[in-house]
Short mmCIF file of C-alpha atoms and ligand atoms in Angstrom, two decimals:
data_model
loop_
_atom_site.label_atom_id
_atom_site.label_comp_id
_atom_site.label_asym_id
_atom_site.label_seq_id
_atom_site.Cartn_x
_atom_site.Cartn_y
_atom_site.Cartn_z
CA MET A 1 -0.01 -0.23 0.15
CA SER A 2 2.44 2.52 1.28
CA THR A 3 4.99 2.08 -2.12
CA THR A 4 1.90 1.63 -4.43
CA SER A 5 1.24 5.45 -2.98
CA VAL A 6 4.60 6.61 -4.19
CA HIS A 7 4.96 5.13 -7.12
CA ALA A 8 2.17 3.75 -8.97
CA GLY A 9 1.57 5.66 -12.35
CA TRP A 10 4.44 7.29 -12.62
CA ASP A 11 7.88 6.51 -14.09
CA ALA A 12 10.70 8.59 -12.61
CA ARG A 13 13.19 7.26 -15.64
CA GLY A 14 11.15 8.85 -18.26
CA ALA A 15 11.44 12.07 -19.99
CA HIS A 16 14.24 14.70 -18.10
CA GLY A 17 14.02 12.19 -14.84
CA SER A 18 11.24 14.25 -13.32
CA LEU A 19 10.74 12.80 -10.17
CA VAL A 20 7.50 13.90 -9.26
CA PRO A 21 4.89 13.68 -12.28
CA PRO A 22 4.76 17.64 -13.34
CA ILE A 23 2.16 19.68 -13.74
CA TYR A 24 1.08 19.45 -17.98
CA ALA A 25 -0.55 22.95 -18.17
CA THR A 26 -2.40 22.68 -21.63
CA SER A 27 -4.91 23.10 -22.89
CA ALA A 28 -4.87 20.77 -25.84
CA TYR A 29 -1.93 18.56 -27.29
CA ALA A 30 0.05 18.83 -30.47
CA HIS A 31 -0.72 15.58 -33.50
CA SER A 32 1.77 14.82 -36.04
CA GLY A 33 -0.35 14.27 -38.54
CA HIS A 34 -4.08 14.13 -38.98
CA ALA A 35 -4.47 10.03 -38.76
CA SER A 36 -3.25 10.29 -34.92
CA LEU A 37 -6.06 12.71 -34.25
CA LYS A 38 -8.77 11.10 -36.51
CA ALA A 39 -7.95 7.91 -34.68
CA LEU A 40 -8.18 9.46 -31.16
CA PHE A 41 -11.27 10.71 -31.98
CA ALA A 42 -12.57 7.37 -33.26
CA ARG A 43 -11.38 5.84 -29.89
CA GLU A 44 -9.00 3.11 -31.79
CA SER A 45 -6.13 4.69 -30.41
CA GLU A 46 -4.64 6.35 -26.89
CA GLY A 47 -4.09 9.17 -26.37
CA PHE A 48 -4.86 12.69 -25.53
CA ALA A 49 -6.61 15.58 -27.60
CA TYR A 50 -8.30 18.13 -25.32
CA SER A 51 -7.71 18.55 -21.66
CA ARG A 52 -11.57 18.66 -20.85
CA SER A 53 -11.72 14.72 -21.37
CA GLY A 54 -7.79 13.52 -20.22
CA ASN A 55 -4.79 15.12 -19.14
CA PRO A 56 -1.22 13.51 -18.86
CA THR A 57 -1.44 14.63 -14.92
CA THR A 58 -4.72 13.39 -13.95
CA ALA A 59 -3.62 10.32 -16.20
CA VAL A 60 -1.32 9.36 -13.16
CA LEU A 61 -3.46 10.04 -10.55
CA GLU A 62 -6.31 7.57 -12.67
CA GLN A 63 -3.56 4.78 -12.79
CA ARG A 64 -2.62 5.32 -9.35
CA ILE A 65 -6.11 5.55 -7.29
CA ALA A 66 -6.74 1.66 -10.00
CA ALA A 67 -4.00 0.46 -8.52
CA LEU A 68 -4.42 1.18 -4.87
CA GLU A 69 -8.04 0.08 -5.07
CA GLY A 70 -7.19 -3.25 -6.74
CA GLY A 71 -9.11 -2.11 -9.87
CA ILE A 72 -8.96 -1.89 -13.55
CA GLY A 73 -8.86 1.79 -14.29
CA ALA A 74 -10.50 4.98 -12.98
CA ILE A 75 -11.67 8.40 -13.81
CA ALA A 76 -10.33 12.00 -11.94
CA VAL A 77 -13.00 14.54 -12.35
CA ALA A 78 -13.59 17.74 -10.69
CA SER A 79 -15.16 16.82 -7.61
CA GLY A 80 -16.07 14.14 -5.34
CA GLN A 81 -19.50 15.60 -6.46
CA ALA A 82 -18.77 15.10 -9.70
CA ALA A 83 -17.65 11.54 -9.27
CA THR A 84 -20.80 10.47 -7.50
CA THR A 85 -23.01 12.36 -10.19
CA ILE A 86 -20.87 10.96 -13.45
CA ALA A 87 -21.04 7.39 -12.11
CA LEU A 88 -24.81 6.75 -11.48
CA CYS A 89 -25.52 9.00 -14.68
CA ALA A 90 -23.63 5.63 -16.43
CA LEU A 91 -25.53 3.02 -14.82
CA LEU A 92 -28.91 4.95 -14.41
CA GLU A 93 -31.53 5.72 -17.07
CA PRO A 94 -34.99 6.91 -16.55
CA GLY A 95 -37.89 4.45 -15.24
CA THR A 96 -34.38 2.47 -13.05
CA HIS A 97 -34.40 2.97 -9.41
CA VAL A 98 -31.42 2.53 -6.68
CA VAL A 99 -31.28 1.74 -2.93
CA ALA A 100 -29.71 3.55 -1.29
CA SER A 101 -27.75 4.08 2.52
CA SER A 102 -29.99 6.18 4.46
CA ARG A 103 -26.37 7.43 6.15
CA LEU A 104 -25.23 9.42 3.51
CA TYR A 105 -23.01 12.52 2.76
CA GLY A 106 -26.04 15.38 2.22
CA GLY A 107 -24.94 16.07 -0.94
CA THR A 108 -25.05 12.80 -1.84
CA THR A 109 -28.79 12.29 -0.82
CA GLU A 110 -29.93 15.63 -2.26
CA PHE A 111 -28.96 14.80 -5.58
CA LEU A 112 -30.96 11.50 -4.86
CA GLY A 113 -33.37 13.05 -4.17
CA ASP A 114 -33.43 16.14 -6.45
CA THR A 115 -31.47 16.29 -9.63
CA LEU A 116 -31.82 12.34 -10.16
CA VAL A 117 -35.61 12.92 -9.76
CA ASP A 118 -35.56 15.55 -12.50
CA LEU A 119 -34.04 12.90 -14.69
CA GLN A 120 -36.62 10.38 -13.74
CA VAL A 121 -34.70 7.90 -11.66
CA SER A 122 -36.22 6.51 -8.01
CA TRP A 123 -34.98 5.66 -5.21
CA SER A 124 -35.47 4.14 -2.08
CA SER A 125 -33.42 4.67 1.69
CA VAL A 126 -32.66 1.53 4.05
CA ASP A 127 -30.85 1.60 7.13
CA PRO A 128 -27.55 0.38 6.11
CA TRP A 129 -27.41 -2.53 9.42
CA ASP A 130 -30.45 -3.96 8.36
CA VAL A 131 -29.83 -6.28 5.76
CA ASP A 132 -33.10 -7.65 5.25
CA ALA A 133 -34.07 -4.03 4.04
CA TRP A 134 -31.39 -4.21 1.64
CA ARG A 135 -33.16 -6.94 -0.19
CA ALA A 136 -36.60 -6.12 0.75
CA ALA A 137 -36.17 -2.82 -1.16
CA ILE A 138 -34.34 -4.13 -4.29
CA ARG A 139 -36.97 -4.25 -7.44
CA PRO A 140 -37.03 -5.51 -10.67
CA GLU A 141 -35.52 -1.56 -12.53
CA THR A 142 -32.75 -1.81 -9.62
CA ARG A 143 -29.55 -0.81 -10.96
CA VAL A 144 -27.67 0.71 -8.25
CA VAL A 145 -26.68 -0.14 -4.80
CA LEU A 146 -25.27 2.73 -2.79
CA LEU A 147 -23.45 3.46 0.77
CA GLU A 148 -20.59 5.09 2.44
CA SER A 149 -17.80 2.19 3.47
CA ILE A 150 -17.70 4.73 6.53
CA ALA A 151 -20.28 7.06 6.89
CA ASN A 152 -20.36 10.96 6.87
CA PRO A 153 -20.82 11.72 9.94
CA GLY A 154 -21.50 9.32 12.06
CA ALA A 155 -18.89 6.27 10.97
CA GLU A 156 -21.12 3.75 10.60
CA LEU A 157 -19.51 0.88 8.93
CA THR A 158 -21.63 -1.74 6.88
CA ASP A 159 -21.36 -5.56 5.69
CA LEU A 160 -21.36 -4.95 2.42
CA ASP A 161 -19.87 -8.33 1.61
CA ALA A 162 -23.81 -9.52 2.39
CA ILE A 163 -24.80 -6.66 0.95
CA SER A 164 -22.68 -6.94 -2.42
CA ALA A 165 -23.92 -10.18 -2.20
CA ILE A 166 -27.92 -9.45 -2.50
CA ALA A 167 -27.35 -6.08 -4.65
CA HIS A 168 -25.22 -8.92 -7.34
CA GLU A 169 -28.33 -11.69 -6.81
CA HIS A 170 -30.29 -9.15 -8.65
CA GLY A 171 -28.39 -7.31 -11.11
CA ALA A 172 -26.99 -4.42 -9.07
CA VAL A 173 -23.96 -2.62 -9.64
CA VAL A 174 -22.81 -2.22 -5.88
CA VAL A 175 -21.29 1.80 -5.72
CA VAL A 176 -19.35 2.70 -2.75
CA ASP A 177 -18.44 5.74 -1.48
CA SER A 178 -15.22 4.87 0.01
CA THR A 179 -14.60 8.89 0.65
CA LEU A 180 -13.53 8.28 4.96
CA ALA A 181 -11.98 5.02 4.53
CA SER A 182 -9.40 5.57 1.87
CA PRO A 183 -7.96 2.60 0.03
CA ALA A 184 -5.28 2.89 3.65
CA LEU A 185 -8.11 1.65 5.59
CA TYR A 186 -10.62 -0.58 3.31
CA ARG A 187 -10.84 -1.81 -0.44
CA PRO A 188 -14.40 -1.85 -1.47
CA GLY A 189 -13.67 -4.04 -4.09
CA GLU A 190 -12.40 -6.64 -1.93
CA HIS A 191 -15.91 -6.93 0.06
CA GLY A 192 -18.23 -7.01 -3.90
CA ALA A 193 -18.18 -3.24 -5.02
CA ASP A 194 -18.36 -2.90 -8.59
CA VAL A 195 -17.85 0.54 -8.58
CA VAL A 196 -15.54 3.06 -5.96
CA VAL A 197 -15.91 6.94 -5.42
CA HIS A 198 -13.97 9.18 -3.76
CA SER A 199 -14.15 13.09 -2.99
CA ALA A 200 -10.22 13.06 -3.24
CA THR A 201 -10.55 16.78 -1.83
CA LYS A 202 -10.56 14.45 2.20
CA TYR A 203 -7.84 12.41 2.63
CA LEU A 204 -6.12 11.64 -0.29
CA ALA A 205 -5.26 15.07 -1.18
CA GLY A 206 -5.15 15.26 2.26
CA HIS A 207 -3.94 18.88 2.86
CA GLY A 208 -7.52 20.79 2.40
CA THR A 209 -6.12 22.23 -0.73
CA THR A 210 -7.75 20.91 -3.43
CA ILE A 211 -11.57 20.32 -4.80
CA ALA A 212 -11.05 16.47 -6.57
CA GLY A 213 -13.25 13.51 -6.83
CA LEU A 214 -12.72 9.62 -8.28
CA ILE A 215 -14.35 7.20 -10.28
CA VAL A 216 -12.76 3.68 -9.80
CA ASP A 217 -13.91 0.52 -11.67
CA THR A 218 -12.78 -2.46 -9.42
CA GLY A 219 -13.64 -5.01 -12.30
CA SER A 220 -16.50 -6.98 -10.99
CA PHE A 221 -19.35 -5.40 -13.09
CA ASP A 222 -19.40 -6.80 -16.66
CA PRO A 223 -22.47 -5.50 -18.48
CA ARG A 224 -22.12 -8.31 -21.23
CA ARG A 225 -23.48 -10.81 -18.61
CA CYS A 226 -26.94 -9.39 -18.81
CA PRO A 227 -27.40 -6.95 -22.18
CA GLU A 228 -30.89 -6.25 -21.61
CA ARG A 229 -30.22 -4.68 -18.44
CA TRP A 230 -27.51 -2.58 -20.20
CA PRO A 231 -28.08 -1.36 -23.51
CA ARG A 232 -26.10 1.89 -23.32
CA LEU A 233 -23.26 -0.05 -22.80
CA THR A 234 -24.13 -3.46 -25.09
CA THR A 235 -25.47 -2.01 -27.97
CA PRO A 236 -23.92 0.31 -30.85
CA ASN A 237 -23.50 3.85 -29.53
CA GLU A 238 -24.76 5.99 -32.94
CA ARG A 239 -22.90 9.01 -31.05
CA PHE A 240 -19.62 7.38 -30.67
CA HIS A 241 -19.89 5.14 -33.09
CA VAL A 242 -19.11 2.24 -30.94
CA THR A 243 -19.82 -0.87 -28.35
CA PHE A 244 -19.05 0.48 -25.19
CA ALA A 245 -19.18 -2.74 -23.47
CA ASP A 246 -16.19 -4.02 -26.09
CA GLU A 247 -13.65 -2.26 -24.43
CA TYR A 248 -13.33 -5.01 -22.08
CA GLU A 249 -12.38 -7.25 -24.42
CA ALA A 250 -8.88 -5.24 -24.14
CA GLY A 251 -8.90 -5.50 -20.74
CA GLY A 252 -10.35 -1.65 -20.17
CA SER A 253 -13.87 -0.54 -18.62
CA GLY A 254 -16.26 -0.06 -21.30
CA LEU A 255 -18.14 1.58 -18.25
CA LEU A 256 -15.74 4.29 -17.40
CA GLY A 257 -15.23 5.02 -21.37
CA PHE A 258 -18.75 5.54 -21.45
CA ALA A 259 -18.63 7.52 -18.61
CA ARG A 260 -15.95 9.49 -19.52
CA ALA A 261 -16.85 9.90 -23.43
CA LYS A 262 -20.24 10.83 -22.16
CA TYR A 263 -20.68 12.94 -19.08
CA VAL A 264 -17.16 14.30 -18.43
CA THR A 265 -17.20 15.27 -21.39
CA ASP A 266 -21.05 16.77 -21.60
CA PHE A 267 -20.44 18.03 -18.08
CA GLY A 268 -17.37 19.61 -18.41
CA ALA A 269 -16.36 18.20 -15.02
CA THR A 270 -12.20 18.02 -15.91
CA LEU A 271 -10.17 18.09 -12.91
CA PRO A 272 -7.50 20.41 -13.78
CA ALA A 273 -3.78 19.07 -13.76
CA GLN A 274 -2.64 21.01 -10.38
CA SER A 275 -5.28 19.86 -8.41
CA ALA A 276 -3.84 15.99 -9.53
CA ARG A 277 -0.96 16.70 -8.91
CA ASP A 278 -2.07 18.17 -5.12
CA VAL A 279 -3.83 14.73 -4.57
CA LEU A 280 -0.62 12.74 -5.92
CA VAL A 281 1.32 14.28 -3.64
CA GLY A 282 -1.47 13.99 -0.74
CA ILE A 283 -1.31 10.54 -1.71
CA GLU A 284 2.16 9.77 -0.64
CA THR A 285 1.71 10.06 2.58
CA LEU A 286 -2.09 8.37 2.68
CA ASP A 287 -0.59 5.53 4.51
CA LEU A 288 0.97 7.73 7.39
CA ARG A 289 -1.49 10.43 8.25
CA LEU A 290 -4.55 7.60 8.41
CA GLU A 291 -2.51 5.18 10.65
CA ARG A 292 -2.39 7.88 13.51
CA ILE A 293 -5.35 10.15 12.53
CA SER A 294 -7.26 6.45 13.41
CA ALA A 295 -5.77 5.50 16.36
CA HIS A 296 -6.39 9.21 17.31
CA ALA A 297 -9.46 9.37 17.02
CA GLU A 298 -10.60 6.24 18.38
CA GLN A 299 -8.63 7.17 21.29
CA ILE A 300 -10.88 10.60 21.95
CA ALA A 301 -14.04 8.88 20.89
CA ARG A 302 -13.29 6.35 23.64
CA SER A 303 -12.27 9.91 26.12
CA LEU A 304 -15.87 11.32 25.16
CA GLN A 305 -17.69 7.99 25.90
CA GLY A 306 -19.77 9.05 29.14
CA ALA A 307 -18.80 12.60 29.65
CA GLU A 308 -21.10 14.64 30.90
CA GLY A 309 -22.92 16.70 28.25
CA ILE A 310 -22.72 14.40 26.07
CA ALA A 311 -25.83 11.90 24.73
CA ARG A 312 -24.04 9.34 22.80
CA VAL A 313 -20.33 8.89 20.86
CA ASN A 314 -21.12 8.00 17.37
CA HIS A 315 -17.79 5.73 16.85
CA PRO A 316 -17.62 2.44 15.77
CA SER A 317 -15.63 1.80 19.28
CA ALA A 318 -19.12 3.19 21.57
CA PRO A 319 -20.14 0.44 23.58
CA GLY A 320 -23.50 -1.07 22.71
CA ARG A 321 -22.75 -0.59 18.64
CA ALA A 322 -24.03 -3.21 16.14
CA ASP A 323 -20.72 -2.26 13.56
CA ALA A 324 -17.95 -3.46 16.42
CA HIS A 325 -17.79 -7.21 14.88
CA LEU A 326 -17.55 -4.69 11.44
CA ALA A 327 -15.02 -2.48 12.46
CA ALA A 328 -12.90 -5.79 13.86
CA ARG A 329 -13.07 -7.75 10.97
CA ASP A 330 -12.61 -5.21 7.99
CA PHE A 331 -11.10 -2.44 9.49
CA PRO A 332 -8.16 -3.70 11.42
CA ARG A 333 -6.49 -0.11 10.82
CA GLY A 334 -8.77 1.79 12.33
CA THR A 335 -12.09 3.74 11.12
CA SER A 336 -10.30 6.99 9.91
CA GLY A 337 -10.67 10.17 11.63
CA VAL A 338 -13.99 11.44 11.43
CA PHE A 339 -17.14 10.84 13.86
CA SER A 340 -19.45 12.77 15.39
CA ILE A 341 -20.86 13.43 19.13
CA ASP A 342 -24.45 14.33 20.42
CA LEU A 343 -24.36 16.94 22.86
CA GLU A 344 -27.39 17.64 24.96
CA GLY A 345 -28.80 20.92 24.66
CA GLY A 346 -29.56 21.02 20.73
CA GLU A 347 -28.13 23.24 18.52
CA ALA A 348 -27.81 26.34 21.24
CA ALA A 349 -24.93 23.59 23.11
CA ALA A 350 -23.63 22.96 19.50
CA ALA A 351 -22.98 26.29 19.03
CA ALA A 352 -21.99 26.97 22.48
CA PHE A 353 -19.16 23.92 21.94
CA CYS A 354 -18.14 25.29 18.60
CA ASP A 355 -17.54 28.65 19.38
CA ALA A 356 -15.28 27.42 22.35
CA LEU A 357 -12.72 25.49 20.18
CA SER A 358 -9.47 27.04 19.39
CA VAL A 359 -7.60 23.96 18.19
CA PHE A 360 -10.20 22.79 15.98
CA THR A 361 -11.66 24.99 13.25
CA LEU A 362 -15.09 25.41 12.44
CA ALA A 363 -15.28 24.32 8.80
CA VAL A 364 -17.49 22.01 6.74
CA ASN A 365 -14.70 19.48 5.52
CA ILE A 366 -13.10 16.29 6.77
CA GLY A 367 -10.20 14.58 6.06
CA ASP A 368 -7.65 17.66 6.26
CA VAL A 369 -4.34 17.76 8.53
CA ARG A 370 -6.15 20.41 10.66
CA SER A 371 -9.17 18.91 13.04
CA LEU A 372 -12.11 20.36 11.88
CA VAL A 373 -15.38 20.77 13.41
CA CYS A 374 -19.24 21.30 11.93
CA HIS A 375 -22.87 20.88 12.76
CA PRO A 376 -24.11 18.71 10.49
CA ALA A 377 -28.01 19.77 10.63
CA THR A 378 -27.13 23.68 9.84
CA THR A 379 -24.47 22.85 7.40
CA THR A 380 -23.78 19.90 5.07
CA HIS A 381 -27.47 18.21 6.06
CA SER A 382 -29.74 21.26 6.35
CA HIS A 383 -31.19 20.54 3.23
CA LEU A 384 -32.79 17.46 3.70
CA SER A 385 -35.97 16.72 6.06
CA THR A 386 -35.67 16.36 9.63
CA GLU A 387 -36.73 12.33 9.01
CA GLN A 388 -33.94 12.19 6.49
CA ARG A 389 -31.83 13.91 9.02
CA ALA A 390 -32.80 11.71 11.89
CA ALA A 391 -32.23 8.45 9.63
CA CYS A 392 -28.91 9.89 9.04
CA GLY A 393 -28.13 10.11 12.96
CA VAL A 394 -27.70 14.05 12.61
CA GLY A 395 -29.52 15.51 15.40
CA GLU A 396 -29.85 19.27 16.83
CA GLY A 397 -27.47 18.83 19.12
CA THR A 398 -25.15 17.00 16.64
CA VAL A 399 -21.36 18.07 15.82
CA ARG A 400 -18.95 16.24 13.77
CA LEU A 401 -15.37 16.16 14.36
CA SER A 402 -12.49 15.54 11.79
CA ILE A 403 -9.55 14.49 13.49
CA GLY A 404 -6.13 15.86 12.53
CA LEU A 405 -2.62 15.73 12.72
CA GLU A 406 -1.82 17.70 15.76
CA ASP A 407 -0.81 16.56 19.34
CA VAL A 408 -3.74 14.21 21.26
CA ASP A 409 -3.67 16.33 24.32
CA ASP A 410 -4.12 19.22 22.54
CA LEU A 411 -7.02 18.02 20.60
CA LEU A 412 -8.23 16.35 24.57
CA SER A 413 -8.13 20.01 26.34
CA ASP A 414 -9.66 21.88 23.56
CA LEU A 415 -12.61 19.55 23.12
CA GLN A 416 -12.74 19.54 27.67
CA ARG A 417 -13.06 23.47 26.78
CA GLY A 418 -16.39 22.19 24.26
CA LEU A 419 -17.87 20.70 26.76
CA ALA A 420 -18.11 23.17 29.63
CA ALA A 421 -19.29 25.46 27.21
CA ALA A 422 -21.96 23.16 25.91
CA ARG A 423 -22.86 22.44 29.59
CA THR A 424 -23.01 25.74 30.14
CA ALA A 425 -25.38 26.64 26.96
CA ARG A 426 -27.64 23.04 28.32
CA ASP A 427 -28.04 24.69 31.89
CA ALA A 428 -29.10 27.85 30.92
CA GLY A 429 -31.77 27.02 27.57
CA PRO A 430 -34.65 25.50 27.58
CA SER A 431 -33.79 23.26 25.66
CA GLY A 432 -33.33 19.89 27.20
CA ALA A 433 -35.40 17.86 25.40
CA GLU A 434 -34.38 19.41 21.42
CA PRO A 435 -34.41 16.76 18.72
CA GLY A 436 -30.81 16.28 18.84
CA ASP A 437 -31.25 14.55 22.51
CA ALA A 438 -32.99 11.81 20.89
CA GLU A 439 -31.33 9.39 19.70
CA PRO A 440 -31.37 8.70 15.20
CA GLY A 441 -34.14 7.75 14.32
CA GLY A 442 -35.88 6.37 17.63
CA ALA A 443 -32.89 3.75 17.98
CA GLU A 444 -32.33 2.89 22.12
CA ARG A 445 -28.95 4.51 23.17
CA GLY A 446 -26.16 2.03 21.95
CA ASP A 447 -28.90 -0.30 19.71
CA ALA A 448 -28.45 -1.92 16.49
CA GLY A 449 -30.56 -0.05 14.29
CA PRO A 450 -28.80 3.49 12.67
CA GLY A 451 -31.66 4.45 11.23
CA ASP A 452 -35.20 3.14 9.28
CA ALA A 453 -35.94 -0.09 9.90
CA ALA A 454 -37.78 -0.83 6.99
CA PRO A 455 -36.86 0.76 3.20
CA THR A 456 -38.83 4.06 2.57
CA ASP A 457 -39.17 5.50 -0.60
CA ALA A 458 -37.34 8.46 -0.43
CA PRO A 459 -39.34 11.73 -0.48
CA GLY A 460 -38.83 13.67 -3.67
CA ARG A 461 -37.62 17.42 -4.47
CA ALA A 462 -39.89 19.24 -2.16
CA SER A 463 -39.36 17.52 0.98
CA VAL A 464 -35.40 17.24 -0.01
CA LEU A 465 -34.96 21.15 -0.47
CA SER A 466 -37.72 22.23 2.82
CA GLY A 467 -34.49 23.77 4.55
CA ALA A 468 -33.83 27.34 4.83
CA GLY A 469 -31.77 28.55 1.97
CA ALA A 470 -32.55 25.55 -0.89
CA SER A 471 -32.62 29.02 -3.19
CA ARG A 472 -29.60 30.16 -1.99
CA SER A 473 -26.15 29.20 -3.18
CA ARG A 474 -24.40 25.96 -1.75
CA THR A 475 -21.80 26.07 0.51
CA ALA A 476 -20.82 22.74 1.76
C1 PLP B 501 -18.42 11.24 1.91
C2 PLP B 501 -18.48 11.99 1.06
N1 PLP B 501 -18.68 12.02 -0.41
C3 PLP B 501 -18.62 13.15 -1.04
C4 PLP B 501 -18.66 13.87 -1.05
C5 PLP B 501 -18.62 15.19 -1.88
O1 PLP B 501 -17.22 15.85 -2.19
P1 PLP B 501 -16.94 16.91 -3.00
O2 PLP B 501 -16.95 17.83 -1.50
O3 PLP B 501 -15.32 17.23 -2.78
O4 PLP B 501 -17.47 17.63 -3.78
C6 PLP B 501 -18.24 14.25 0.26
C7 PLP B 501 -18.16 16.14 0.66
O5 PLP B 501 -18.06 16.37 1.78
C8 PLP B 501 -18.56 13.39 1.52
O6 PLP B 501 -17.69 13.83 2.57
#
């Protein structure tokens, strides 16, 4: 893993011996003759024509992440959101259906409930810990099963082996957002995932400098096994004059070929070469960072357990967590630096907590070397309905922590300062019984279910966007 992180995709013995992959700052590429450019556009050869759809620096990143995830190929795109959007658009057509975990990054739930609804794709939301609920939610028109390997913000782990087996029985593709885990902690392809997406903005880049996204084909999906379910991949494409599934013959990914040719190009969701280089440099230290960050996060989560003013610590190490066996079985190196705590006293306590911290920074990002804190109910998950937030484990008193690389004792002292402020706000306010104090989804404290027990047909656009500020520009 650490050797691959440093070397995959780049051979420094090439032109000029540049040890670090150079930034190819060019819009287009010169060709020696008419035939060469013609062959590229006809998909008869590989190479670069125009940087909207490919660049040599981003190609190094694509090879590196494919190697790290054990996949057959990857596409780098402009953001994690673009990675999810493009992966799902390439797999879904009007009239098809997605089964998704109720525990997702808020932006992903918004995409499912708004833009995908525009595209006439329906979806069902299920409790990720209820394996039978996944089975019950699958329909004949289901094409995609979607979940996060470590969920944002409550760090819930999912039995991906079991859920993948169910999805594959029904011919659905398993798409896993593995942003929080990164390949340093978990490789979804080894547990049945067909497609892995990343917000490389987080741990892969690692330093809070860059927005980037990645889509990896793990190599297990082959649309030719059931061509009638995947006509856009298995029949001749009138626009590109190829059948994308034929690209599997040569060891390529027909799915990624289609996604790049159609959606990266049409949406223009290009990753700049400079950003690709930032992510490549970040990946070089991924293994070291994740090892230390995960260990410190677990130490901090354990130390907060039972602290006065905290109703619940949402980390796999918390007593009674139904995913403790998954942490032991599938995540021997830890579960990242992201987890949440539910404070007594609702939003007032959460606000006082965030405002009292000085080592943690109030910011809507995770996976930075700096420790970050935010209040998901009013930021990252603010556009969801109250029910969706509850199913996602986000209450009024929930605060998300992203542990960075600072000294752990400094972080612990800072959190004690925050907790003292939260207790004062709780005791001063009338809000002792605010929704944030309740267990998300109505589960008992430390009990098995993180969200809805049964699959629910997810609400449409109106309720997804019912939160305040829906018409203003997004900040997270
Ligand atoms: C789990 C997860 N997936 C996807 C995204 C979207 O990534 P980006 O902000 O790079 O578009 C985020 C952002 O916070 C995230 O946390």
